[in-house]
Amino acid sequence: MNNKCDLTIVPPTFNEKDNIKPLLDMIGRAMKNKKIDYEVLFVDDSSDETPEVIEKEIKNRKNIQVRMIHRPKKRRTGLATAFIEGFEKARGEYICCIDSDLQHPPQIIPKLFEKALGDQAEIVFGTRYVKGGSAEGLGSLKTFYGVYRRAVSLGVKYFTQILFIPARQTSDPLGGLFLLKKSILKGVKLSPVGFKISVEVLMRTKHNKVSEVPYAFLARENDDSKATMKQGLEFFKHMWLIFTTIPEAGRFLKFCIVGGSGVFVNLGVLYGLVEFYEMNENFAWAIAVILSIFSNYLLNSLFTYSDKKSETRNESMRRIFIYYIISFLTMILNFLVYRLIINFGLHYIFGAFVGILAATILNFVLVTELVWRLKINVNNQK
Ligand code: GDD
Ligand code: MN
């Protein structure tokens, strides 16, 4: 058996005994005459006869190379780890992740592959959300269940895309149908949590291009979706893990959280100085502002820009200095926007709100560029 091939198709299986044969038939038909050297690698966690059915196919099918990783009970730790094991054992230069329950039409597999070659894309998504695609399989819009599932599906899609910039590279980051070039996984550690290995791949790998191909997500014929409430919670746990372990993931949100904490530092210090030290209110205000900017700086360097630590004391001092200047500049902007909006005859609370918004955005852009800008690695310069 050849050690390398063009494409490994990885369908994970959890109690899919009735779907194995039709799936392989459809893959065979889709790949016929395509001149793509491919294999199918099942990663199985089933407790029913699915592994026996797959074994039989491995023996009997002559036209398709079929393999299986059947995981023993103690290794059945969910879909994410199933994919990770599949990725490790895949012999293909490209890997295609596809559901084994026929909801993802196998006809799309050669299209994903050809798109990757044509576009020189390292990742190609199947998408339900552009012209030519559809999410019908989530349920009819005439039923409550269908409307509910589609709303949840779109809700989590936008949630993910608002929070994480790399998830905007495709219109369907959570559909579960995608192809990737195996080489982008080299040296990358994927997190074994949850259902959505695609988000992991988008967030943690280095890649130049992501493309997509539309498809219709079909209704499930045998059995039910295995998506449960527990998986819903796992999803948010997974997104939380991405948020906390990848420095650039959701950076603006991190920045806003730190900014929010600064409000409390400011008010706390002000209150303490006035109430307990009977300090003059103006003086106390100035100290509260200075201290809250400092706490923001510290928290931002620990949390928001944890990947861009200062290397020397000098550098820290310089950063703090620039940070203060930017903070004062944006405070002025905050006030100007506030006045401008009041002068337009709008409510002052609205003015204050827009002022804060504008100042936060400008502050974020400036500190990202001027305080925590990626350092040019001197060693790499010619
Ligand atoms: N090996 C293994 N281990 N496979 C599993 C496991 C597991 O723990 N859990 C589920 N699978 C397999 C199923 O057998 C199926 O082939 C595929 O993973 C998806 O599971 P479904 O239970 O069919 O999920 P779904 O239909 O609710 O969700 C699908 O649609 C979503 C789009 O709305 C999946 O494709 C999702 O990835 C997708 O986001
Ligand atoms: Mn399904």
Short mmCIF file of C-alpha atoms and ligand atoms in Angstrom, two decimals:
data_model
loop_
_atom_site.label_atom_id
_atom_site.label_comp_id
_atom_site.label_asym_id
_atom_site.label_seq_id
_atom_site.Cartn_x
_atom_site.Cartn_y
_atom_site.Cartn_z
CA MET A 1 0.00 0.00 0.00
CA ASN A 2 1.25 3.42 -0.93
CA ASN A 3 2.19 5.59 2.00
CA LYS A 4 0.99 8.88 0.58
CA CYS A 5 -2.05 9.93 -1.38
CA ASP A 6 -3.74 13.12 -2.55
CA LEU A 7 -6.72 13.13 -0.24
CA THR A 8 -7.92 11.51 2.96
CA ILE A 9 -11.65 11.71 3.58
CA VAL A 10 -12.37 11.55 7.32
CA PRO A 11 -15.94 10.71 8.32
CA PRO A 12 -16.28 10.35 12.10
CA THR A 13 -18.85 7.78 13.11
CA PHE A 14 -20.94 7.40 16.19
CA ASN A 15 -23.58 4.70 15.72
CA GLU A 16 -24.05 5.15 11.98
CA LYS A 17 -24.40 1.51 10.87
CA ASP A 18 -27.08 2.21 8.26
CA ASN A 19 -25.16 5.09 6.69
CA ILE A 20 -21.80 3.46 5.99
CA LYS A 21 -22.67 1.65 2.79
CA PRO A 22 -24.60 4.50 1.15
CA LEU A 23 -21.85 6.91 2.17
CA LEU A 24 -19.13 4.81 0.53
CA ASP A 25 -21.29 4.28 -2.55
CA MET A 26 -21.78 8.00 -2.90
CA ILE A 27 -18.11 8.78 -2.32
CA GLY A 28 -17.20 6.18 -4.94
CA ARG A 29 -19.56 7.76 -7.44
CA ALA A 30 -18.42 11.29 -6.67
CA MET A 31 -14.74 10.43 -7.06
CA LYS A 32 -15.12 8.29 -10.15
CA ASN A 33 -13.01 9.47 -13.10
CA LYS A 34 -11.51 12.25 -11.00
CA LYS A 35 -7.89 11.12 -11.02
CA ILE A 36 -7.62 11.86 -7.34
CA ASP A 37 -5.73 9.26 -5.35
CA TYR A 38 -7.80 9.11 -2.17
CA GLU A 39 -8.61 7.04 0.88
CA VAL A 40 -11.47 7.01 3.36
CA LEU A 41 -10.49 6.93 7.02
CA PHE A 42 -13.33 6.35 9.46
CA VAL A 43 -12.78 7.37 13.07
CA ASP A 44 -15.26 5.32 14.98
CA ASP A 45 -16.59 5.69 18.53
CA SER A 46 -19.68 3.57 18.11
CA SER A 47 -21.31 1.29 20.63
CA ASP A 48 -23.43 -0.47 17.97
CA GLU A 49 -22.41 -2.65 14.99
CA THR A 50 -20.95 0.24 12.99
CA PRO A 51 -17.33 -1.02 13.32
CA GLU A 52 -18.32 -4.47 12.01
CA VAL A 53 -20.12 -2.88 9.08
CA ILE A 54 -17.01 -0.81 8.31
CA GLU A 55 -14.74 -3.87 8.61
CA LYS A 56 -16.90 -5.65 6.09
CA GLU A 57 -16.63 -2.73 3.68
CA ILE A 58 -12.85 -2.64 4.13
CA LYS A 59 -12.70 -6.28 3.06
CA ASN A 60 -15.20 -6.13 0.24
CA ARG A 61 -14.60 -2.82 -1.48
CA LYS A 62 -12.02 -3.11 -4.13
CA ASN A 63 -12.34 0.30 -5.73
CA ILE A 64 -11.88 2.41 -2.58
CA GLN A 65 -9.13 2.32 0.00
CA VAL A 66 -10.95 2.25 3.30
CA ARG A 67 -9.38 2.31 6.73
CA MET A 68 -10.75 2.67 10.23
CA ILE A 69 -9.54 3.85 13.58
CA HIS A 70 -11.88 2.15 16.02
CA ARG A 71 -11.30 3.80 19.34
CA PRO A 72 -11.50 1.72 22.49
CA LYS A 73 -13.94 2.94 25.12
CA LYS A 74 -11.45 4.91 27.14
CA ARG A 75 -10.36 6.90 24.10
CA ARG A 76 -13.89 7.89 23.09
CA THR A 77 -13.57 11.46 24.15
CA GLY A 78 -15.74 13.22 21.62
CA LEU A 79 -15.71 14.52 18.10
CA ALA A 80 -12.76 16.91 18.40
CA THR A 81 -10.33 14.20 19.49
CA ALA A 82 -11.75 11.87 16.84
CA PHE A 83 -10.75 14.39 14.18
CA ILE A 84 -7.34 14.92 15.76
CA GLU A 85 -6.65 11.17 15.59
CA GLY A 86 -7.89 11.13 12.00
CA PHE A 87 -5.59 14.01 11.08
CA GLU A 88 -2.61 12.24 12.62
CA LYS A 89 -3.19 9.02 10.71
CA ALA A 90 -4.23 10.59 7.41
CA ARG A 91 -1.95 9.79 4.47
CA GLY A 92 -3.37 12.42 2.17
CA GLU A 93 -1.80 15.73 1.31
CA TYR A 94 -5.30 17.10 1.86
CA ILE A 95 -7.88 16.05 4.42
CA CYS A 96 -11.64 16.38 4.04
CA CYS A 97 -13.85 16.39 7.17
CA ILE A 98 -17.34 15.23 6.38
CA ASP A 99 -20.26 13.91 8.46
CA SER A 100 -20.99 10.24 7.99
CA ASP A 101 -24.76 10.64 8.27
CA LEU A 102 -25.19 11.84 4.66
CA GLN A 103 -26.18 15.35 5.70
CA HIS A 104 -23.08 16.55 3.89
CA PRO A 105 -23.44 15.46 0.24
CA PRO A 106 -20.28 13.56 -0.81
CA GLN A 107 -20.56 15.01 -4.35
CA ILE A 108 -18.94 18.14 -2.95
CA ILE A 109 -15.67 16.39 -2.01
CA PRO A 110 -13.96 16.63 -5.44
CA LYS A 111 -15.18 20.22 -5.74
CA LEU A 112 -13.52 21.15 -2.44
CA PHE A 113 -10.33 19.45 -3.58
CA GLU A 114 -10.28 21.11 -6.99
CA LYS A 115 -11.04 24.47 -5.41
CA ALA A 116 -8.05 24.06 -3.08
CA LEU A 117 -5.75 23.38 -6.02
CA GLY A 118 -7.27 26.05 -8.27
CA ASP A 119 -7.24 28.80 -5.64
CA GLN A 120 -4.07 27.57 -3.94
CA ALA A 121 -6.12 27.64 -0.75
CA GLU A 122 -4.96 25.74 2.31
CA ILE A 123 -8.51 25.52 3.65
CA VAL A 124 -11.76 25.19 1.69
CA PHE A 125 -15.14 25.29 3.41
CA GLY A 126 -18.39 23.86 2.22
CA THR A 127 -20.92 26.59 2.90
CA ARG A 128 -24.69 26.65 3.36
CA TYR A 129 -24.76 30.41 3.45
CA VAL A 130 -23.97 31.66 -0.05
CA LYS A 131 -25.94 31.43 -3.29
CA GLY A 132 -26.21 27.81 -4.32
CA GLY A 133 -26.10 26.55 -0.76
CA SER A 134 -28.89 25.87 1.69
CA ALA A 135 -29.46 24.96 5.31
CA GLU A 136 -32.67 23.10 4.62
CA GLY A 137 -31.50 20.02 6.50
CA LEU A 138 -31.74 21.96 9.74
CA GLY A 139 -35.51 21.75 9.36
CA SER A 140 -38.34 23.41 7.48
CA LEU A 141 -39.02 27.06 8.18
CA LYS A 142 -42.65 26.07 8.51
CA THR A 143 -41.98 24.16 11.72
CA PHE A 144 -41.04 25.53 15.10
CA TYR A 145 -38.14 23.10 15.36
CA GLY A 146 -36.73 24.19 11.99
CA VAL A 147 -36.93 27.87 12.82
CA TYR A 148 -35.36 27.20 16.21
CA ARG A 149 -32.43 25.17 14.82
CA ARG A 150 -31.71 27.70 12.11
CA ALA A 151 -31.83 30.56 14.57
CA VAL A 152 -29.41 28.75 16.89
CA SER A 153 -27.15 27.90 13.98
CA LEU A 154 -27.02 31.51 12.72
CA GLY A 155 -26.73 32.84 16.27
CA VAL A 156 -23.61 30.82 17.05
CA LYS A 157 -22.16 31.58 13.62
CA TYR A 158 -22.39 35.34 14.15
CA PHE A 159 -21.31 35.02 17.78
CA THR A 160 -18.16 33.25 16.61
CA GLN A 161 -17.51 35.66 13.76
CA ILE A 162 -18.01 38.81 15.82
CA LEU A 163 -15.63 37.54 18.45
CA PHE A 164 -12.95 35.92 16.30
CA ILE A 165 -11.63 37.62 13.18
CA PRO A 166 -10.26 34.43 11.49
CA ALA A 167 -13.75 32.90 11.62
CA ARG A 168 -14.83 35.60 9.14
CA GLN A 169 -12.73 34.01 6.40
CA THR A 170 -15.68 31.81 5.50
CA SER A 171 -19.44 32.31 5.56
CA ASP A 172 -19.91 28.93 7.28
CA PRO A 173 -17.20 28.30 9.89
CA LEU A 174 -19.34 25.88 11.91
CA GLY A 175 -20.91 23.70 9.24
CA GLY A 176 -18.43 20.90 9.84
CA LEU A 177 -17.74 20.28 6.14
CA PHE A 178 -14.31 21.44 5.04
CA LEU A 179 -11.01 20.45 3.51
CA LEU A 180 -7.54 21.38 4.67
CA LYS A 181 -3.99 20.92 3.59
CA LYS A 182 -2.32 18.60 6.03
CA SER A 183 0.92 20.56 6.11
CA ILE A 184 -0.69 23.53 7.90
CA LEU A 185 -1.16 21.31 10.96
CA LYS A 186 2.56 20.81 11.42
CA GLY A 187 3.61 22.05 14.86
CA VAL A 188 0.05 23.14 15.69
CA LYS A 189 -1.62 21.90 18.83
CA LEU A 190 -5.38 21.62 18.45
CA SER A 191 -7.59 21.74 21.50
CA PRO A 192 -9.52 18.52 22.11
CA VAL A 193 -12.73 20.22 23.25
CA GLY A 194 -16.11 20.24 21.57
CA PHE A 195 -17.59 19.63 18.13
CA LYS A 196 -16.00 22.41 16.09
CA ILE A 197 -12.57 21.39 14.93
CA SER A 198 -12.98 23.79 11.99
CA VAL A 199 -12.76 26.83 14.29
CA GLU A 200 -9.61 25.39 15.83
CA VAL A 201 -8.08 25.01 12.39
CA LEU A 202 -8.99 28.58 11.41
CA MET A 203 -7.73 30.05 14.66
CA ARG A 204 -4.53 28.12 15.25
CA THR A 205 -2.99 27.40 11.87
CA LYS A 206 -1.05 29.70 9.59
CA HIS A 207 -2.63 29.90 6.16
CA ASN A 208 -2.75 32.32 3.27
CA LYS A 209 -6.07 31.59 1.66
CA VAL A 210 -9.45 30.20 2.64
CA SER A 211 -11.99 29.45 -0.11
CA GLU A 212 -15.50 28.07 -0.13
CA VAL A 213 -17.92 26.01 -2.20
CA PRO A 214 -21.71 26.12 -1.66
CA TYR A 215 -23.70 22.99 -0.82
CA ALA A 216 -27.13 22.02 0.44
CA PHE A 217 -27.14 20.62 3.96
CA LEU A 218 -29.54 17.68 3.76
CA ALA A 219 -32.00 16.32 6.28
CA ARG A 220 -30.90 13.36 8.35
CA GLU A 221 -32.46 10.13 7.21
CA ASN A 222 -31.52 7.60 9.83
CA ASP A 223 -31.78 8.48 13.49
CA ASP A 224 -31.44 11.85 15.06
CA SER A 225 -28.78 14.45 15.39
CA LYS A 226 -26.48 13.74 18.27
CA ALA A 227 -26.31 17.44 19.10
CA THR A 228 -27.50 17.89 22.65
CA MET A 229 -27.74 20.57 25.28
CA LYS A 230 -24.49 19.29 26.69
CA GLN A 231 -22.81 19.93 23.35
CA GLY A 232 -24.23 23.44 23.33
CA LEU A 233 -22.48 24.09 26.63
CA GLU A 234 -19.33 22.43 25.34
CA PHE A 235 -19.41 24.82 22.41
CA PHE A 236 -19.26 27.84 24.68
CA LYS A 237 -16.59 26.20 26.81
CA HIS A 238 -14.61 25.65 23.62
CA MET A 239 -15.02 29.28 22.51
CA TRP A 240 -13.97 30.37 26.00
CA LEU A 241 -10.85 28.22 25.72
CA ILE A 242 -10.00 29.81 22.39
CA PHE A 243 -10.60 33.25 23.88
CA THR A 244 -8.33 32.62 26.83
CA THR A 245 -5.54 30.58 25.25
CA ILE A 246 -5.01 32.40 21.94
CA PRO A 247 -3.76 35.93 22.64
CA GLU A 248 -5.13 37.53 19.49
CA ALA A 249 -8.54 35.85 19.74
CA GLY A 250 -11.14 38.47 20.62
CA ARG A 251 -8.51 41.06 21.41
CA PHE A 252 -10.90 43.99 21.19
CA LEU A 253 -13.27 42.34 23.65
CA LYS A 254 -10.38 41.73 26.03
CA PHE A 255 -9.47 45.38 25.69
CA CYS A 256 -13.05 46.43 26.49
CA ILE A 257 -13.19 44.15 29.54
CA VAL A 258 -10.00 45.70 30.85
CA GLY A 259 -11.43 49.16 30.12
CA GLY A 260 -14.54 48.24 32.10
CA SER A 261 -12.41 47.15 35.03
CA GLY A 262 -10.70 50.55 34.88
CA VAL A 263 -14.02 52.23 35.59
CA PHE A 264 -14.26 50.33 38.87
CA VAL A 265 -10.68 51.13 39.83
CA ASN A 266 -11.35 54.78 39.07
CA LEU A 267 -14.55 54.97 41.11
CA GLY A 268 -13.13 52.91 43.97
CA VAL A 269 -10.03 55.06 44.34
CA LEU A 270 -12.05 58.25 44.07
CA TYR A 271 -14.50 57.09 46.72
CA GLY A 272 -11.73 55.90 49.05
CA LEU A 273 -9.73 59.11 48.84
CA VAL A 274 -12.70 61.40 49.32
CA GLU A 275 -14.49 59.38 52.00
CA PHE A 276 -11.61 58.04 54.06
CA TYR A 277 -8.84 60.53 53.45
CA GLU A 278 -11.08 63.55 53.06
CA MET A 279 -9.14 64.57 50.04
CA ASN A 280 -10.22 67.44 47.81
CA GLU A 281 -12.53 66.06 45.09
CA ASN A 282 -10.58 67.49 42.17
CA PHE A 283 -7.31 66.21 43.44
CA ALA A 284 -8.81 62.80 44.22
CA TRP A 285 -10.27 62.69 40.72
CA ALA A 286 -6.88 63.26 39.14
CA ILE A 287 -5.28 60.51 41.23
CA ALA A 288 -8.14 58.12 40.40
CA VAL A 289 -7.66 58.76 36.68
CA ILE A 290 -3.90 58.28 36.86
CA LEU A 291 -4.20 55.05 38.83
CA SER A 292 -6.95 53.59 36.67
CA ILE A 293 -4.91 54.22 33.53
CA PHE A 294 -2.03 52.42 35.19
CA SER A 295 -4.16 49.43 36.16
CA ASN A 296 -5.51 49.33 32.61
CA TYR A 297 -1.98 49.30 31.29
CA LEU A 298 -0.99 46.44 33.59
CA LEU A 299 -4.06 44.33 32.83
CA ASN A 300 -3.74 44.96 29.11
CA SER A 301 -0.16 43.82 29.11
CA LEU A 302 -1.04 40.69 31.10
CA PHE A 303 -4.30 39.82 29.36
CA THR A 304 -4.96 41.65 26.10
CA TYR A 305 -1.42 41.70 24.73
CA SER A 306 0.04 38.72 26.58
CA ASP A 307 1.87 37.70 23.42
CA LYS A 308 3.78 40.98 23.25
CA LYS A 309 5.59 41.19 26.55
CA SER A 310 8.17 43.91 27.13
CA GLU A 311 11.67 42.53 27.20
CA THR A 312 13.45 45.22 29.14
CA ARG A 313 12.59 47.65 31.86
CA ASN A 314 13.31 50.48 29.51
CA GLU A 315 10.80 49.17 27.07
CA SER A 316 8.16 48.92 29.80
CA MET A 317 8.80 52.50 30.86
CA ARG A 318 8.53 53.72 27.30
CA ARG A 319 5.31 51.80 26.80
CA ILE A 320 3.74 53.17 29.97
CA PHE A 321 4.69 56.68 28.91
CA ILE A 322 3.13 56.34 25.45
CA TYR A 323 0.12 54.64 26.98
CA TYR A 324 -0.53 57.67 29.21
CA ILE A 325 -0.21 60.09 26.33
CA ILE A 326 -2.68 58.05 24.25
CA SER A 327 -5.07 57.83 27.18
CA PHE A 328 -5.07 61.60 27.65
CA LEU A 329 -5.54 62.21 23.95
CA THR A 330 -8.50 59.88 23.78
CA MET A 331 -10.03 61.49 26.87
CA ILE A 332 -9.97 64.76 24.98
CA LEU A 333 -11.60 63.07 22.01
CA ASN A 334 -14.21 61.61 24.35
CA PHE A 335 -15.07 65.10 25.59
CA LEU A 336 -15.14 66.63 22.11
CA VAL A 337 -17.56 63.99 20.80
CA TYR A 338 -19.71 64.50 23.89
CA ARG A 339 -19.87 68.27 23.27
CA LEU A 340 -20.43 67.89 19.57
CA ILE A 341 -23.42 65.61 20.06
CA ILE A 342 -24.93 67.92 22.68
CA ASN A 343 -24.47 70.84 20.29
CA PHE A 344 -26.44 68.88 17.71
CA GLY A 345 -29.32 68.98 20.16
CA LEU A 346 -29.15 65.30 21.13
CA HIS A 347 -29.38 63.92 24.66
CA TYR A 348 -26.22 64.29 26.76
CA ILE A 349 -26.28 60.63 27.88
CA PHE A 350 -26.24 59.60 24.24
CA GLY A 351 -23.35 62.01 23.72
CA ALA A 352 -21.44 60.48 26.62
CA PHE A 353 -22.05 56.99 25.28
CA VAL A 354 -20.86 57.76 21.75
CA GLY A 355 -17.89 59.60 23.26
CA ILE A 356 -16.87 56.51 25.21
CA LEU A 357 -17.33 54.33 22.13
CA ALA A 358 -15.22 56.57 19.89
CA ALA A 359 -12.53 56.94 22.55
CA THR A 360 -12.38 53.17 23.15
CA ILE A 361 -11.96 52.39 19.47
CA LEU A 362 -9.31 55.06 18.93
CA ASN A 363 -7.55 53.98 22.09
CA PHE A 364 -7.51 50.37 20.92
CA VAL A 365 -6.14 51.23 17.51
CA LEU A 366 -3.46 53.53 18.89
CA VAL A 367 -2.21 51.27 21.66
CA THR A 368 -2.20 48.28 19.34
CA GLU A 369 -0.12 50.20 16.82
CA LEU A 370 2.07 52.30 19.07
CA VAL A 371 2.41 50.50 22.37
CA TRP A 372 2.11 46.82 21.54
CA ARG A 373 2.99 46.85 17.90
CA LEU A 374 4.58 43.60 16.76
CA LYS A 375 8.25 44.05 17.18
CA ILE A 376 10.36 43.61 14.09
CA ASN A 377 12.71 40.80 14.85
CA VAL A 378 16.13 42.34 14.42
CA ASN A 379 17.77 38.96 13.87
CA ASN A 380 15.64 38.32 10.82
CA GLN A 381 16.59 41.54 9.13
CA LYS A 382 19.13 41.46 6.40
N1 GDD B 1 -16.16 9.44 16.17
C1 GDD B 1 -17.16 10.19 16.64
N2 GDD B 1 -17.24 10.45 17.96
N3 GDD B 1 -18.07 10.69 15.78
C2 GDD B 1 -19.09 11.42 16.27
C3 GDD B 1 -19.23 11.72 17.64
C4 GDD B 1 -18.24 11.19 18.53
O1 GDD B 1 -18.25 11.40 19.73
N4 GDD B 1 -20.33 12.50 17.78
C5 GDD B 1 -20.86 12.66 16.56
N5 GDD B 1 -20.13 12.01 15.65
C6 GDD B 1 -20.32 11.96 14.19
C7 GDD B 1 -21.68 11.53 13.75
O2 GDD B 1 -21.74 10.15 13.54
C8 GDD B 1 -21.85 12.32 12.46
O3 GDD B 1 -21.27 11.67 11.38
C9 GDD B 1 -21.08 13.59 12.69
O4 GDD B 1 -20.16 13.30 13.73
C10 GDD B 1 -21.97 14.77 13.09
O5 GDD B 1 -22.81 14.40 14.16
P1 GDD B 1 -24.38 14.64 14.12
O6 GDD B 1 -24.93 14.05 15.36
O7 GDD B 1 -24.94 14.23 12.84
O8 GDD B 1 -24.39 16.22 14.30
P2 GDD B 1 -25.42 17.27 13.73
O9 GDD B 1 -26.12 16.79 12.51
O10 GDD B 1 -26.25 17.78 14.84
O11 GDD B 1 -24.42 18.45 13.40
C11 GDD B 1 -23.92 18.57 12.16
O12 GDD B 1 -24.42 19.71 11.58
C12 GDD B 1 -23.96 20.92 12.09
C13 GDD B 1 -24.49 22.04 11.24
O13 GDD B 1 -25.59 22.61 11.76
C14 GDD B 1 -22.41 18.54 12.21
O14 GDD B 1 -21.90 18.49 10.91
C15 GDD B 1 -21.86 19.76 12.78
O15 GDD B 1 -20.44 19.76 12.62
C16 GDD B 1 -22.46 20.93 12.08
O16 GDD B 1 -22.08 22.10 12.69
MN MN B 2 -25.84 15.19 11.34
#
